[in-house]
CSV table of N, CA and C in Angstrom, one decimal:
chain,number,residue,atom,x,y,z
M,1,LYS,N,22.5,-66.1,15.6
M,1,LYS,CA,22.4,-67.2,15.1
M,1,LYS,C,23.0,-67.8,16.5
M,2,TYR,N,22.8,-69.4,16.9
M,2,TYR,CA,23.1,-70.5,17.6
M,2,TYR,C,23.6,-71.5,17.4
M,3,PHE,N,24.4,-72.1,17.8
M,3,PHE,CA,25.3,-72.9,16.3
M,3,PHE,C,25.9,-73.4,17.7
M,4,SER,N,26.5,-74.9,17.4
M,4,SER,CA,27.5,-76.4,18.4
M,4,SER,C,28.9,-75.4,17.6
M,5,LYS,N,29.5,-76.1,18.2
M,5,LYS,CA,31.0,-75.9,18.1
M,5,LYS,C,30.7,-76.9,17.2
M,6,SER,N,30.7,-77.2,16.5
M,6,SER,CA,31.2,-78.3,15.0
M,6,SER,C,31.0,-77.0,14.2
M,7,ARG,N,30.0,-76.0,14.1
M,7,ARG,CA,29.5,-75.1,13.4
M,7,ARG,C,29.6,-74.1,13.7
M,8,VAL,N,30.4,-72.9,12.3
M,8,VAL,CA,30.9,-71.5,12.2
M,8,VAL,C,29.7,-71.2,12.4
M,9,ALA,N,29.5,-69.6,12.8
M,9,ALA,CA,28.7,-68.5,11.6
M,9,ALA,C,29.1,-67.7,11.7
M,10,GLU,N,28.1,-66.3,10.5
M,10,GLU,CA,29.1,-65.4,10.1
M,10,GLU,C,28.0,-64.3,10.0
M,11,ALA,N,28.1,-63.4,11.8
M,11,ALA,CA,26.2,-62.7,11.9
M,11,ALA,C,26.9,-61.3,12.7
M,12,ASP,N,26.8,-60.1,12.6
M,12,ASP,CA,26.4,-58.9,14.1
M,12,ASP,C,26.1,-59.4,15.0
M,13,SER,N,26.1,-60.6,15.0
M,13,SER,CA,25.4,-60.7,16.9
M,13,SER,C,25.4,-62.2,16.7
M,14,ILE,N,25.9,-63.2,17.7
M,14,ILE,CA,25.7,-64.1,17.7
M,14,ILE,C,25.8,-64.3,20.2
M,15,ILE,N,25.0,-64.9,20.7
M,15,ILE,CA,24.5,-65.3,21.8
M,15,ILE,C,24.3,-67.1,21.8
M,16,THR,N,25.1,-67.2,22.6
M,16,THR,CA,25.4,-69.3,23.0
M,16,THR,C,25.6,-68.5,25.2
M,17,ASN,N,25.1,-70.0,25.4
M,17,ASN,CA,25.1,-70.4,27.1
M,17,ASN,C,25.5,-71.7,26.8
M,18,MET,N,26.6,-71.6,25.6
M,18,MET,CA,27.5,-73.3,25.9
M,18,MET,C,29.2,-72.6,26.0
M,19,LYS,N,29.2,-73.8,27.6
M,19,LYS,CA,30.7,-73.3,28.1
M,19,LYS,C,31.9,-73.6,27.2
M,20,ASP,N,33.2,-72.8,27.6
M,20,ASP,CA,34.5,-73.1,26.8
M,20,ASP,C,34.1,-73.0,25.2
M,21,LEU,N,33.7,-72.4,24.7
M,21,LEU,CA,32.7,-71.4,23.1
M,21,LEU,C,33.4,-70.5,23.2
M,22,ALA,N,34.9,-69.7,22.5
M,22,ALA,CA,34.1,-68.5,22.6
M,22,ALA,C,33.7,-67.9,21.3
M,23,ILE,N,33.2,-67.1,21.6
M,23,ILE,CA,32.5,-65.9,20.5
M,23,ILE,C,32.8,-64.8,20.2
M,24,ALA,N,32.8,-64.3,19.1
M,24,ALA,CA,33.6,-63.2,18.6
M,24,ALA,C,32.9,-62.0,17.3
M,25,VAL,N,33.6,-60.9,17.5
M,25,VAL,CA,33.2,-60.1,16.0
M,25,VAL,C,34.0,-59.2,16.0
M,26,ARG,N,34.1,-58.7,15.0
M,26,ARG,CA,36.0,-58.3,14.5
M,26,ARG,C,35.2,-56.9,14.0
M,27,THR,N,35.6,-55.6,14.2
M,27,THR,CA,35.4,-54.9,13.9
M,27,THR,C,36.9,-53.9,14.1
M,28,ALA,N,36.2,-52.8,13.1
M,28,ALA,CA,37.3,-51.4,12.6
M,28,ALA,C,36.3,-49.6,13.1
M,29,ASP,N,36.4,-49.4,13.7
M,29,ASP,CA,35.2,-48.2,13.9
M,29,ASP,C,34.2,-48.2,14.6
M,30,CYS,N,33.2,-49.6,14.3
M,30,CYS,CA,31.9,-50.3,14.6
M,30,CYS,C,32.3,-50.5,16.6
M,31,MET,N,31.3,-50.7,17.3
M,31,MET,CA,31.5,-51.0,18.4
M,31,MET,C,31.2,-52.3,18.4
M,32,PRO,N,32.3,-52.9,19.6
M,32,PRO,CA,32.5,-54.4,19.9
M,32,PRO,C,31.2,-54.6,21.1
M,33,ILE,N,30.1,-54.8,21.4
M,33,ILE,CA,29.3,-55.0,23.0
M,33,ILE,C,29.0,-56.3,23.3
M,34,PHE,N,29.9,-56.1,24.3
M,34,PHE,CA,29.7,-57.8,24.9
M,34,PHE,C,28.2,-57.8,25.9
M,35,VAL,N,27.5,-58.8,25.7
M,35,VAL,CA,26.7,-58.7,26.7
M,35,VAL,C,26.4,-60.2,27.7
M,36,HIS,N,26.5,-60.2,28.9
M,36,HIS,CA,26.6,-61.2,29.3
M,36,HIS,C,25.1,-61.2,31.0
M,37,ASP,N,24.8,-62.4,30.4
M,37,ASP,CA,23.6,-62.8,31.5
M,37,ASP,C,24.1,-64.3,32.6
M,38,PRO,N,24.4,-63.6,34.4
M,38,PRO,CA,25.2,-64.3,35.1
M,38,PRO,C,24.0,-65.1,35.3
M,39,LYS,N,23.1,-64.8,35.6
M,39,LYS,CA,22.0,-66.1,36.2
M,39,LYS,C,21.8,-67.1,35.6
M,40,HIS,N,21.8,-67.1,34.5
M,40,HIS,CA,21.3,-67.7,33.7
M,40,HIS,C,22.6,-68.2,32.3
M,41,GLN,N,24.1,-67.8,32.6
M,41,GLN,CA,25.3,-68.4,32.3
M,41,GLN,C,24.4,-68.0,30.9
M,42,ALA,N,24.6,-67.4,29.8
M,42,ALA,CA,24.2,-67.0,28.0
M,42,ALA,C,25.1,-65.7,28.2
M,43,ILE,N,25.9,-65.4,27.5
M,43,ILE,CA,26.7,-64.2,26.7
M,43,ILE,C,25.9,-64.2,25.2
M,44,GLY,N,26.2,-62.5,24.6
M,44,GLY,CA,26.0,-62.2,23.7
M,44,GLY,C,28.0,-61.2,23.1
M,45,VAL,N,27.9,-61.8,21.7
M,45,VAL,CA,28.8,-60.1,21.4
M,45,VAL,C,28.4,-59.7,19.8
M,46,ILE,N,27.9,-58.2,20.0
M,46,ILE,CA,27.6,-57.3,18.5
M,46,ILE,C,29.0,-56.7,17.9
M,47,HIS,N,28.2,-57.1,17.0
M,47,HIS,CA,29.0,-55.7,15.8
M,47,HIS,C,28.0,-54.4,15.5
M,48,ALA,N,28.1,-53.4,15.9
M,48,ALA,CA,27.3,-52.8,16.4
M,48,ALA,C,27.8,-51.2,15.3
M,49,GLY,N,27.7,-50.9,14.4
M,49,GLY,CA,27.6,-50.0,13.4
M,49,GLY,C,26.6,-49.5,13.2
M,50,TRP,N,27.2,-47.7,12.8
M,50,TRP,CA,25.5,-47.5,12.6
M,50,TRP,C,24.2,-47.8,12.2
M,51,LYS,N,24.9,-49.0,11.0
M,51,LYS,CA,23.8,-49.2,10.3
M,51,LYS,C,23.2,-50.6,11.0
M,52,GLY,N,23.5,-51.3,11.7
M,52,GLY,CA,23.1,-52.7,12.9
M,52,GLY,C,22.8,-51.7,13.7
M,53,THR,N,22.8,-50.2,14.4
M,53,THR,CA,22.5,-49.8,15.4
M,53,THR,C,21.2,-49.2,15.1
M,54,HIS,N,20.8,-49.1,14.2
M,54,HIS,CA,19.8,-47.9,13.3
M,54,HIS,C,18.7,-48.7,13.1
M,55,VAL,N,18.7,-49.9,13.0
M,55,VAL,CA,18.1,-51.5,12.5
M,55,VAL,C,17.7,-52.4,13.5
M,56,GLY,N,18.5,-51.6,14.8
M,56,GLY,CA,18.0,-52.2,15.7
M,56,GLY,C,18.4,-54.0,16.5
M,57,ILE,N,20.0,-53.9,16.3
M,57,ILE,CA,21.0,-55.2,16.4
M,57,ILE,C,20.9,-55.5,17.6
M,58,ILE,N,21.7,-54.7,18.8
M,58,ILE,CA,21.5,-54.3,20.0
M,58,ILE,C,19.8,-54.3,20.8
M,59,PRO,N,18.9,-54.0,20.1
M,59,PRO,CA,17.8,-54.8,21.6
M,59,PRO,C,17.1,-56.4,20.5
M,60,GLN,N,17.2,-56.6,19.7
M,60,GLN,CA,17.7,-57.9,18.9
M,60,GLN,C,17.8,-58.5,19.7
M,61,THR,N,19.4,-58.3,19.6
M,61,THR,CA,20.8,-59.6,20.2
M,61,THR,C,19.9,-59.7,22.0
M,62,ILE,N,19.1,-58.9,22.4
M,62,ILE,CA,19.6,-58.7,24.4
M,62,ILE,C,17.1,-59.9,23.8
M,63,LYS,N,16.3,-59.1,23.1
M,63,LYS,CA,15.5,-60.2,22.8
M,63,LYS,C,15.4,-61.6,23.0
M,64,ALA,N,16.5,-62.2,22.0
M,64,ALA,CA,16.5,-63.1,21.5
M,64,ALA,C,17.6,-63.8,22.6
M,65,MET,N,18.0,-63.2,23.6
M,65,MET,CA,18.7,-63.6,25.4
M,65,MET,C,17.9,-64.3,25.4
M,66,GLN,N,16.7,-63.6,25.4
M,66,GLN,CA,15.7,-63.5,27.1
M,66,GLN,C,14.4,-64.3,25.9
M,67,LYS,N,14.6,-64.9,25.0
M,67,LYS,CA,13.9,-66.0,24.2
M,67,LYS,C,14.3,-66.5,25.0
M,68,LYS,N,15.9,-67.1,24.1
M,68,LYS,CA,16.3,-68.6,23.7
M,68,LYS,C,16.8,-68.6,25.5
M,69,PHE,N,17.9,-68.3,26.5
M,69,PHE,CA,17.5,-68.4,28.0
M,69,PHE,C,17.3,-67.9,29.0
M,70,ARG,N,16.0,-67.1,28.6
M,70,ARG,CA,15.3,-66.5,29.8
M,70,ARG,C,16.1,-65.7,30.9
M,71,THR,N,17.0,-64.6,29.5
M,71,THR,CA,17.2,-63.4,30.5
M,71,THR,C,16.8,-62.8,30.5
M,72,ARG,N,17.0,-62.1,32.4
M,72,ARG,CA,15.7,-60.1,32.7
M,72,ARG,C,17.1,-59.8,32.3
M,73,PRO,N,16.5,-58.5,31.1
M,73,PRO,CA,17.4,-57.4,30.9
M,73,PRO,C,17.7,-56.5,32.9
M,74,GLU,N,17.4,-56.9,33.7
M,74,GLU,CA,17.9,-56.8,35.1
M,74,GLU,C,18.7,-57.8,35.3
M,75,ASP,N,19.0,-58.2,35.0
M,75,ASP,CA,20.6,-59.0,35.0
M,75,ASP,C,21.9,-58.9,34.3
M,76,VAL,N,21.1,-58.4,33.2
M,76,VAL,CA,22.3,-57.9,32.4
M,76,VAL,C,23.3,-57.5,32.4
M,77,ARG,N,24.8,-57.5,31.9
M,77,ARG,CA,25.3,-56.6,32.5
M,77,ARG,C,26.2,-57.1,31.4
M,78,VAL,N,27.1,-55.2,30.4
M,78,VAL,CA,27.2,-55.0,29.3
M,78,VAL,C,28.3,-54.7,29.1
M,79,ALA,N,29.0,-54.6,28.4
M,79,ALA,CA,30.3,-53.7,28.4
M,79,ALA,C,30.2,-52.7,26.8
M,80,ILE,N,30.8,-52.1,26.3
M,80,ILE,CA,31.0,-51.2,25.2
M,80,ILE,C,32.1,-51.2,24.6
M,81,GLY,N,32.9,-51.6,24.2
M,81,GLY,CA,34.8,-51.6,23.7
M,81,GLY,C,34.9,-50.9,22.9
M,82,PRO,N,36.1,-49.8,22.6
M,82,PRO,CA,36.7,-49.3,21.8
M,82,PRO,C,36.2,-48.8,20.0
M,83,SER,N,35.8,-47.7,20.2
M,83,SER,CA,34.7,-47.6,18.3
M,83,SER,C,35.2,-45.8,18.6
M,84,ILE,N,34.2,-45.9,17.0
M,84,ILE,CA,34.7,-44.5,16.8
M,84,ILE,C,34.1,-43.6,18.1
M,85,ARG,N,34.4,-42.2,18.2
M,85,ARG,CA,33.9,-41.9,19.4
M,85,ARG,C,33.1,-40.0,19.2
M,86,PHE,N,32.4,-39.8,19.1
M,86,PHE,CA,31.5,-38.9,19.2
M,86,PHE,C,32.7,-37.0,18.8
M,87,CYS,N,33.7,-37.5,19.4
M,87,CYS,CA,35.1,-36.2,19.0
M,87,CYS,C,35.2,-36.7,17.4
M,88,CYS,N,35.2,-38.1,17.1
M,88,CYS,CA,35.7,-37.8,15.1
M,88,CYS,C,34.4,-38.2,14.1
M,89,TYR,N,33.7,-38.8,14.8
M,89,TYR,CA,32.1,-39.6,14.2
M,89,TYR,C,31.9,-38.4,13.6
M,90,GLU,N,32.5,-37.4,12.8
M,90,GLU,CA,31.1,-36.7,11.2
M,90,GLU,C,30.3,-37.5,10.5
M,91,VAL,N,29.2,-37.1,10.6
M,91,VAL,CA,27.9,-38.3,9.1
M,91,VAL,C,27.7,-36.4,8.9
M,92,GLY,N,26.8,-36.8,8.1
M,92,GLY,CA,26.0,-36.6,6.9
M,92,GLY,C,25.1,-35.9,7.8
M,93,LYS,N,23.9,-35.0,7.3
M,93,LYS,CA,22.7,-34.3,7.1
M,93,LYS,C,21.5,-36.1,8.1
M,94,GLU,N,21.8,-36.5,7.5
M,94,GLU,CA,20.6,-37.6,7.1
M,94,GLU,C,20.5,-38.7,8.6
M,95,PHE,N,22.0,-38.9,8.9
M,95,PHE,CA,22.4,-39.1,10.7
M,95,PHE,C,20.8,-38.2,11.4
M,96,LYS,N,20.4,-37.1,10.9
M,96,LYS,CA,19.7,-36.8,12.2
M,96,LYS,C,18.7,-37.1,12.6
M,97,GLU,N,18.0,-37.5,11.3
M,97,GLU,CA,16.8,-38.4,11.2
M,97,GLU,C,16.9,-39.5,11.6
M,98,TYR,N,17.8,-40.4,11.4
M,98,TYR,CA,17.8,-41.8,11.5
M,98,TYR,C,18.6,-42.1,14.0
M,99,PHE,N,19.1,-40.3,13.8
M,99,PHE,CA,19.2,-40.7,15.5
M,99,PHE,C,19.2,-39.6,16.0
M,100,PRO,N,17.7,-39.4,16.1
M,100,PRO,CA,17.3,-37.7,16.7
M,100,PRO,C,18.4,-37.3,17.9
M,101,GLN,N,18.8,-37.9,18.7
M,101,GLN,CA,19.2,-37.6,20.0
M,101,GLN,C,20.2,-38.4,20.3
M,102,GLY,N,21.5,-38.8,19.0
M,102,GLY,CA,22.7,-39.3,19.0
M,102,GLY,C,23.6,-37.7,17.9
M,103,VAL,N,23.0,-37.0,17.4
M,103,VAL,CA,23.7,-36.6,16.7
M,103,VAL,C,23.5,-34.7,17.1
M,104,THR,N,24.9,-34.2,17.0
M,104,THR,CA,25.3,-32.8,17.8
M,104,THR,C,25.7,-31.8,17.1
M,105,LEU,N,25.1,-31.2,16.6
M,105,LEU,CA,26.1,-29.6,15.8
M,105,LEU,C,27.5,-29.0,16.1
M,106,ARG,N,28.2,-29.1,15.2
M,106,ARG,CA,29.9,-28.6,16.1
M,106,ARG,C,30.0,-28.6,15.2
M,107,LYS,N,30.8,-26.7,14.8
M,107,LYS,CA,31.5,-26.5,14.1
M,107,LYS,C,31.2,-26.2,13.0
M,108,LYS,N,29.6,-26.6,12.5
M,108,LYS,CA,28.8,-26.1,11.2
M,108,LYS,C,28.7,-28.0,10.4
M,109,ASN,N,29.2,-29.1,11.1
M,109,ASN,CA,29.5,-30.0,11.9
M,109,ASN,C,29.0,-31.3,11.9
M,110,LEU,N,28.3,-32.0,11.3
M,110,LEU,CA,27.5,-32.5,12.4
M,110,LEU,C,28.9,-34.4,13.3
M,111,PHE,N,28.7,-34.5,14.3
M,111,PHE,CA,28.7,-35.5,15.1
M,111,PHE,C,27.9,-36.2,16.1
M,112,LEU,N,28.6,-37.8,15.0
M,112,LEU,CA,27.3,-39.3,16.6
M,112,LEU,C,28.0,-39.4,17.3
M,113,ASP,N,27.2,-39.8,18.3
M,113,ASP,CA,27.5,-39.8,19.6
M,113,ASP,C,27.1,-42.0,19.5
M,114,LEU,N,27.8,-42.1,18.9
M,114,LEU,CA,26.8,-44.1,18.8
M,114,LEU,C,27.3,-44.3,20.4
M,115,PRO,N,28.3,-44.6,21.0
M,115,PRO,CA,28.6,-45.4,22.5
M,115,PRO,C,26.2,-44.5,23.1
M,116,LYS,N,26.2,-43.6,23.2
M,116,LYS,CA,25.2,-42.5,23.8
M,116,LYS,C,23.8,-43.0,23.1
M,117,VAL,N,23.9,-43.4,21.9
M,117,VAL,CA,22.6,-44.0,21.0
M,117,VAL,C,22.5,-46.1,21.7
M,118,ALA,N,23.6,-46.2,21.8
M,118,ALA,CA,23.4,-47.2,22.2
M,118,ALA,C,22.8,-47.8,23.4
M,119,ARG,N,24.0,-47.0,24.6
M,119,ARG,CA,23.3,-46.5,26.4
M,119,ARG,C,22.1,-46.8,26.6
M,120,ARG,N,21.3,-45.5,25.1
M,120,ARG,CA,19.7,-45.5,25.1
M,120,ARG,C,19.3,-46.5,24.7
M,121,GLN,N,18.9,-47.2,23.9
M,121,GLN,CA,18.6,-48.7,23.8
M,121,GLN,C,18.3,-49.5,24.3
M,122,LEU,N,19.9,-49.6,25.0
M,122,LEU,CA,20.1,-50.7,26.5
M,122,LEU,C,19.2,-50.5,27.7
M,123,ARG,N,19.2,-48.8,28.0
M,123,ARG,CA,18.6,-48.3,28.6
M,123,ARG,C,16.7,-48.4,28.7
M,124,LYS,N,16.2,-49.0,26.7
M,124,LYS,CA,15.0,-48.5,27.0
M,124,LYS,C,14.3,-50.0,27.2
M,125,MET,N,15.9,-51.1,27.3
M,125,MET,CA,15.5,-52.9,27.3
M,125,MET,C,15.0,-53.2,28.5
M,126,GLY,N,15.9,-52.1,29.1
M,126,GLY,CA,15.2,-52.4,30.8
M,126,GLY,C,17.2,-52.7,31.3
M,127,ILE,N,18.1,-52.7,31.2
M,127,ILE,CA,19.5,-52.9,31.3
M,127,ILE,C,19.1,-51.6,32.4
M,128,GLN,N,20.5,-52.0,33.9
M,128,GLN,CA,20.2,-50.5,34.2
M,128,GLN,C,21.5,-50.2,34.0
M,129,GLU,N,21.5,-49.1,34.1
M,129,GLU,CA,22.3,-47.8,34.3
M,129,GLU,C,23.7,-48.4,34.6
M,130,LYS,N,23.9,-48.7,36.3
M,130,LYS,CA,25.4,-49.2,36.7
M,130,LYS,C,25.8,-50.5,36.2
M,131,ASN,N,24.9,-51.1,35.5
M,131,ASN,CA,24.9,-52.4,34.5
M,131,ASN,C,25.6,-52.1,33.2
M,132,ILE,N,25.8,-50.3,32.7
M,132,ILE,CA,27.0,-50.9,31.3
M,132,ILE,C,27.8,-50.1,31.6
M,133,PHE,N,28.8,-51.0,31.2
M,133,PHE,CA,30.3,-50.2,30.7
M,133,PHE,C,30.8,-49.6,30.1
M,134,GLU,N,31.5,-48.1,30.0
M,134,GLU,CA,32.2,-48.2,28.2
M,134,GLU,C,32.9,-47.9,28.1
M,135,SER,N,33.9,-47.8,26.9
M,135,SER,CA,35.8,-47.5,26.7
M,135,SER,C,35.2,-46.4,26.4
M,136,SER,N,36.0,-45.4,26.6
M,136,SER,CA,36.3,-44.2,26.1
M,136,SER,C,37.6,-44.6,25.6
M,137,GLU,N,37.9,-45.1,25.0
M,137,GLU,CA,39.0,-45.3,23.5
M,137,GLU,C,38.0,-44.7,22.3
M,138,CYS,N,38.6,-43.8,21.8
M,138,CYS,CA,38.4,-43.4,20.7
M,138,CYS,C,39.1,-44.4,19.1
M,139,THR,N,38.8,-45.1,18.8
M,139,THR,CA,39.3,-46.2,17.8
M,139,THR,C,40.0,-45.0,16.4
M,140,PHE,N,39.8,-44.3,16.2
M,140,PHE,CA,40.2,-43.1,15.8
M,140,PHE,C,41.0,-42.2,15.9
M,141,CYS,N,40.8,-41.4,16.7
M,141,CYS,CA,42.1,-41.1,17.7
M,141,CYS,C,43.1,-41.5,17.8
M,142,GLN,N,43.3,-43.0,18.2
M,142,GLN,CA,44.3,-43.4,19.4
M,142,GLN,C,44.6,-44.4,17.5
M,143,LYS,N,45.6,-44.3,17.6
M,143,LYS,CA,46.4,-45.0,16.6
M,143,LYS,C,46.8,-46.6,16.7
M,144,GLU,N,46.6,-46.7,18.0
M,144,GLU,CA,47.2,-47.8,18.4
M,144,GLU,C,45.7,-48.7,17.7
M,145,TYR,N,45.0,-48.5,17.3
M,145,TYR,CA,43.5,-49.1,17.4
M,145,TYR,C,43.2,-49.7,15.7
M,146,PHE,N,43.0,-50.2,15.3
M,146,PHE,CA,42.6,-50.2,13.6
M,146,PHE,C,41.0,-48.9,13.0
M,147,SER,N,41.0,-48.5,12.3
M,147,SER,CA,40.3,-47.7,12.0
M,147,SER,C,39.9,-47.2,10.8
M,148,TYR,N,38.2,-47.9,10.4
M,148,TYR,CA,38.4,-47.6,8.7
M,148,TYR,C,38.2,-46.3,8.1
M,149,ARG,N,37.4,-45.3,8.9
M,149,ARG,CA,37.6,-43.7,8.6
M,149,ARG,C,39.3,-43.2,8.4
M,150,ARG,N,40.3,-43.9,9.2
M,150,ARG,CA,41.6,-43.1,8.8
M,150,ARG,C,42.3,-44.1,8.1
M,151,GLU,N,42.1,-45.2,7.6
M,151,GLU,CA,43.4,-46.1,6.8
M,151,GLU,C,41.9,-46.6,5.8
M,152,LYS,N,40.9,-46.3,6.2
M,152,LYS,CA,39.6,-46.9,4.2
M,152,LYS,C,40.5,-48.9,4.3
M,153,ASP,N,40.4,-49.5,3.3
M,153,ASP,CA,40.4,-50.5,2.7
M,153,ASP,C,41.7,-51.3,3.7
M,154,LYS,N,42.3,-49.9,3.8
M,154,LYS,CA,43.4,-51.5,4.5
M,154,LYS,C,43.9,-51.7,5.6
M,155,ALA,N,43.2,-51.2,6.6
M,155,ALA,CA,41.4,-51.2,7.7
M,155,ALA,C,42.2,-53.1,8.2
M,156,GLY,N,43.0,-53.0,9.0
M,156,GLY,CA,42.5,-54.9,9.6
M,156,GLY,C,41.9,-53.8,10.5
M,157,ARG,N,41.7,-55.5,11.4
M,157,ARG,CA,40.4,-55.7,12.0
M,157,ARG,C,40.9,-55.8,13.6
M,158,MET,N,39.7,-55.4,14.3
M,158,MET,CA,40.4,-56.1,15.8
M,158,MET,C,39.2,-57.3,16.4
M,159,ILE,N,39.4,-58.1,16.7
M,159,ILE,CA,38.5,-59.4,17.4
M,159,ILE,C,38.7,-59.8,19.1
M,160,SER,N,37.0,-59.3,19.5
M,160,SER,CA,36.7,-59.1,20.2
M,160,SER,C,36.1,-60.5,20.5
M,161,ALA,N,36.3,-61.6,21.5
M,161,ALA,CA,35.8,-62.2,22.3
M,161,ALA,C,35.2,-62.4,23.1
M,162,MET,N,34.5,-63.4,23.5
M,162,MET,CA,34.5,-63.4,24.7
M,162,MET,C,34.0,-65.3,25.3
M,163,MET,N,34.3,-65.2,26.0
M,163,MET,CA,33.6,-66.8,26.6
M,163,MET,C,33.0,-67.1,27.7
M,164,ILE,N,32.2,-68.7,28.2
M,164,ILE,CA,31.5,-68.6,29.8
M,164,ILE,C,33.1,-69.7,29.3
M,165,ARG,N,33.4,-70.2,30.6
M,165,ARG,CA,34.7,-71.1,31.4
M,165,ARG,C,33.5,-71.7,32.1
M,166,ASP,N,34.2,-72.9,31.6
M,166,ASP,CA,33.7,-74.8,32.3
M,166,ASP,C,34.3,-74.8,33.6
M,167,LYS,N,34.0,-74.0,34.8
M,167,LYS,CA,35.0,-74.7,36.0
M,167,LYS,C,35.2,-75.4,36.6
M,168,GLU,N,34.2,-76.3,36.0
M,168,GLU,CA,34.8,-77.6,36.7
M,168,GLU,C,36.1,-78.3,35.4
M,169,ARG,N,36.1,-77.9,35.1
M,169,ARG,CA,37.4,-78.4,34.0
M,169,ARG,C,38.3,-77.1,33.8
M,170,GLN,N,38.5,-76.9,34.8
M,170,GLN,CA,39.6,-76.0,35.3
M,170,GLN,C,41.3,-76.7,36.0
């Protein structure tokens, strides 16, 4: 969604080129993904859980930035924040169909490497591997993070935000 400073949007992905406007997503195991186009001074944040990742929220966001801001994938930098990791993300057998290259059998159980799936989607969009940064923090393992899987409905949410600063106003 695109919005002005006077309108608040609720979505799993937000892009903007407006200066001094913070955009954010809330997560508790899902991946917060930060997208930056330094050439066109545009940014995006993505709330990417398994459902959004499965339906293509990541490439859809990059495509929206290409259309709206003339973003070129080779210029884009991406950071994947803390999320539930492969070590703890046990899933059902249907996930083998959803993410054939992201699910691994370990000790008779299936585990999903969602950041690996995200990296694959980003690379397929033309984003260079050297421009993809990934946190190794697991929100389930590490108690200082909120985890929906660990805490269920009592889980809080982490807010991940970014903003383009207006250098003239500093």
